[in-house]
Short mmCIF file of C-alpha atoms and ligand atoms in Angstrom, two decimals:
data_model
loop_
_atom_site.label_atom_id
_atom_site.label_comp_id
_atom_site.label_asym_id
_atom_site.label_seq_id
_atom_site.Cartn_x
_atom_site.Cartn_y
_atom_site.Cartn_z
CA UNK A 10 19.11 -54.34 40.85
CA UNK A 11 15.97 -53.56 42.71
CA UNK A 12 12.84 -53.76 40.53
CA UNK A 13 11.32 -50.64 42.08
CA UNK A 14 14.48 -48.64 41.56
CA UNK A 15 14.51 -49.63 37.88
CA UNK A 16 10.92 -48.42 37.39
CA UNK A 17 11.76 -45.22 39.22
CA UNK A 18 14.75 -44.58 36.91
CA UNK A 19 12.62 -45.35 33.85
CA UNK A 20 9.86 -42.96 34.88
CA UNK A 21 12.40 -40.30 35.76
CA UNK A 22 14.03 -40.66 32.34
CA UNK A 23 10.67 -40.31 30.57
CA UNK A 24 9.76 -37.34 32.69
CA UNK A 25 13.10 -35.62 32.00
CA UNK A 26 12.77 -36.23 28.25
CA UNK A 27 9.27 -34.79 28.26
CA UNK A 28 10.48 -31.80 30.25
CA UNK A 29 13.37 -31.27 27.86
CA UNK A 30 11.11 -31.39 24.81
CA UNK A 31 8.71 -29.00 26.47
CA UNK A 32 11.32 -26.45 27.42
CA UNK A 33 13.52 -26.84 24.35
CA UNK A 34 14.05 -23.43 22.75
CA UNK A 35 12.56 -23.23 19.29
CA UNK A 36 15.12 -23.31 16.52
CA UNK A 37 13.42 -20.50 14.63
CA UNK A 38 13.88 -17.06 16.05
CA UNK A 39 10.62 -15.21 16.47
CA UNK A 40 9.76 -13.21 13.42
CA UNK A 41 9.89 -9.50 13.95
CA UNK A 42 7.13 -7.90 12.02
CA UNK A 43 7.84 -4.50 10.71
CA UNK A 44 4.82 -2.41 11.36
CA UNK A 45 4.26 0.73 9.44
CA UNK A 46 2.40 3.02 11.71
CA UNK A 47 1.09 6.33 10.58
CA UNK A 48 2.36 8.86 12.99
CA UNK A 49 0.44 12.00 13.73
CA UNK A 50 3.74 13.74 14.24
CA UNK A 51 6.25 14.97 11.73
CA UNK A 52 9.56 14.13 13.26
CA UNK A 53 12.35 16.65 13.41
CA UNK A 54 14.83 13.77 13.39
CA UNK A 55 13.81 12.58 9.93
CA UNK A 56 16.91 11.51 8.06
CA UNK A 57 16.37 13.50 4.89
CA UNK A 58 14.74 16.85 5.30
CA UNK A 59 13.58 18.36 2.06
CA UNK A 60 13.80 22.12 1.98
CA UNK A 61 11.37 23.70 2.37
CA UNK A 62 9.71 21.19 4.65
CA UNK A 63 6.24 20.84 3.19
CA UNK A 64 3.33 19.85 5.37
CA UNK A 65 -0.18 19.19 4.16
CA UNK A 66 -3.14 19.88 6.42
CA UNK A 67 -6.77 19.12 5.64
CA UNK A 68 -9.56 20.70 7.61
CA UNK A 69 -13.18 19.69 7.62
CA UNK A 70 -15.79 21.67 9.55
CA UNK A 71 -13.12 23.37 11.62
CA UNK A 72 -11.25 20.21 12.59
CA UNK A 73 -8.04 18.69 11.29
CA UNK A 74 -8.85 15.53 9.35
CA UNK A 75 -5.44 14.80 7.89
CA UNK A 76 -1.92 15.96 8.55
CA UNK A 77 0.12 16.21 11.74
CA UNK A 78 -1.42 17.75 14.82
CA UNK A 79 2.08 18.46 16.08
CA UNK A 80 4.34 19.84 13.42
CA UNK A 81 7.85 19.34 14.75
CA UNK A 82 10.59 21.22 12.97
CA UNK A 83 14.03 22.55 13.70
CA UNK A 84 14.76 26.18 14.27
CA UNK A 85 15.85 27.82 11.05
CA UNK A 86 14.00 25.40 8.79
CA UNK A 87 12.01 26.65 5.84
CA UNK A 88 8.41 25.60 6.28
CA UNK A 89 5.62 25.40 3.78
CA UNK A 90 2.16 24.63 5.08
CA UNK A 91 -0.38 23.64 2.45
CA UNK A 92 -3.83 23.90 3.92
CA UNK A 93 -7.20 23.01 2.50
CA UNK A 94 -10.51 23.49 4.27
CA UNK A 95 -14.05 22.70 3.23
CA UNK A 96 -15.17 26.08 4.62
CA UNK A 97 -13.68 29.51 4.20
CA UNK A 98 -11.79 30.59 7.31
CA UNK A 99 -8.79 32.48 8.54
CA UNK A 100 -5.82 30.56 9.78
CA UNK A 101 -3.55 32.11 12.37
CA UNK A 102 -0.13 30.91 13.38
CA UNK A 103 0.35 32.33 16.84
CA UNK A 104 3.72 33.68 17.95
CA UNK A 105 4.80 34.21 14.39
CA UNK A 106 1.55 36.09 13.99
CA UNK A 107 0.99 34.97 10.44
CA UNK A 108 -2.51 34.79 9.03
CA UNK A 109 -3.75 33.03 5.95
CA UNK A 110 -7.10 33.38 4.23
CA UNK A 111 -8.65 30.05 3.43
CA UNK A 112 -11.13 29.82 0.60
CA UNK A 113 -13.43 26.83 0.64
CA UNK A 114 -11.82 23.78 -0.96
CA UNK A 115 -8.80 25.69 -2.23
CA UNK A 116 -5.29 24.93 -1.09
CA UNK A 117 -3.63 27.93 0.51
CA UNK A 118 0.05 28.09 1.37
CA UNK A 119 1.79 29.62 4.32
CA UNK A 120 5.54 29.77 3.78
CA UNK A 121 7.92 31.02 6.45
CA UNK A 122 11.20 30.32 8.20
CA UNK A 123 10.95 28.78 11.66
CA UNK A 124 13.10 31.49 13.26
CA UNK A 125 11.69 31.27 16.78
CA UNK A 126 11.78 28.13 18.90
CA UNK A 127 8.85 27.08 21.00
CA UNK A 128 5.32 25.88 20.62
CA UNK A 129 2.93 27.91 18.55
CA UNK A 130 -0.76 27.23 18.13
CA UNK A 131 -2.34 27.14 14.70
CA UNK A 132 -5.85 28.43 15.05
CA UNK A 133 -8.90 28.90 12.91
CA UNK A 134 -10.55 32.21 13.65
CA UNK A 135 -14.00 31.45 12.30
CA UNK A 136 -14.22 27.94 13.65
CA UNK A 137 -12.59 29.19 16.91
CA UNK A 138 -10.18 26.48 17.71
CA UNK A 139 -6.64 25.24 17.60
CA UNK A 140 -6.29 22.68 14.85
CA UNK A 141 -2.57 21.97 15.19
CA UNK A 142 0.60 23.30 16.74
CA UNK A 143 4.00 24.16 15.38
CA UNK A 144 6.81 22.92 17.63
CA UNK A 145 10.17 24.43 16.78
CA UNK A 146 13.11 22.72 18.45
CA UNK A 147 15.94 25.09 19.37
CA UNK A 148 19.00 24.71 17.20
CA UNK A 149 21.64 25.09 19.90
CU1 CU B 8 -5.47 33.49 16.56
#
């Protein structure tokens, strides 16, 4: 056999082995890390829905500091909003036209049935702003 051909075959074999090792799929499947992300949305598709659906909102200086900005519920659900604010204010749920007096640093509760579907702003009258919205998904 030709000497050159032998060297060529040898180099080719080494190159192919290297290529194989390089491209070989890893035996271990990539680990899927479960990430727990805090959503700013309460999902209507939650598996277990406690009744009434209770949502906690915290307000500081007229702005929402904890709790969902979009409160997503299903039409017909019983809703209980627990709201605490560092300043006294008046909360207004538009559409449903429900108001709630907020005393500074005291939890106030607005309980109602989400009869009407649609998007309804939740506003603070003294701070003049929408802090959150109620989104009621139609039931049919
Ligand atoms: Cu209003």
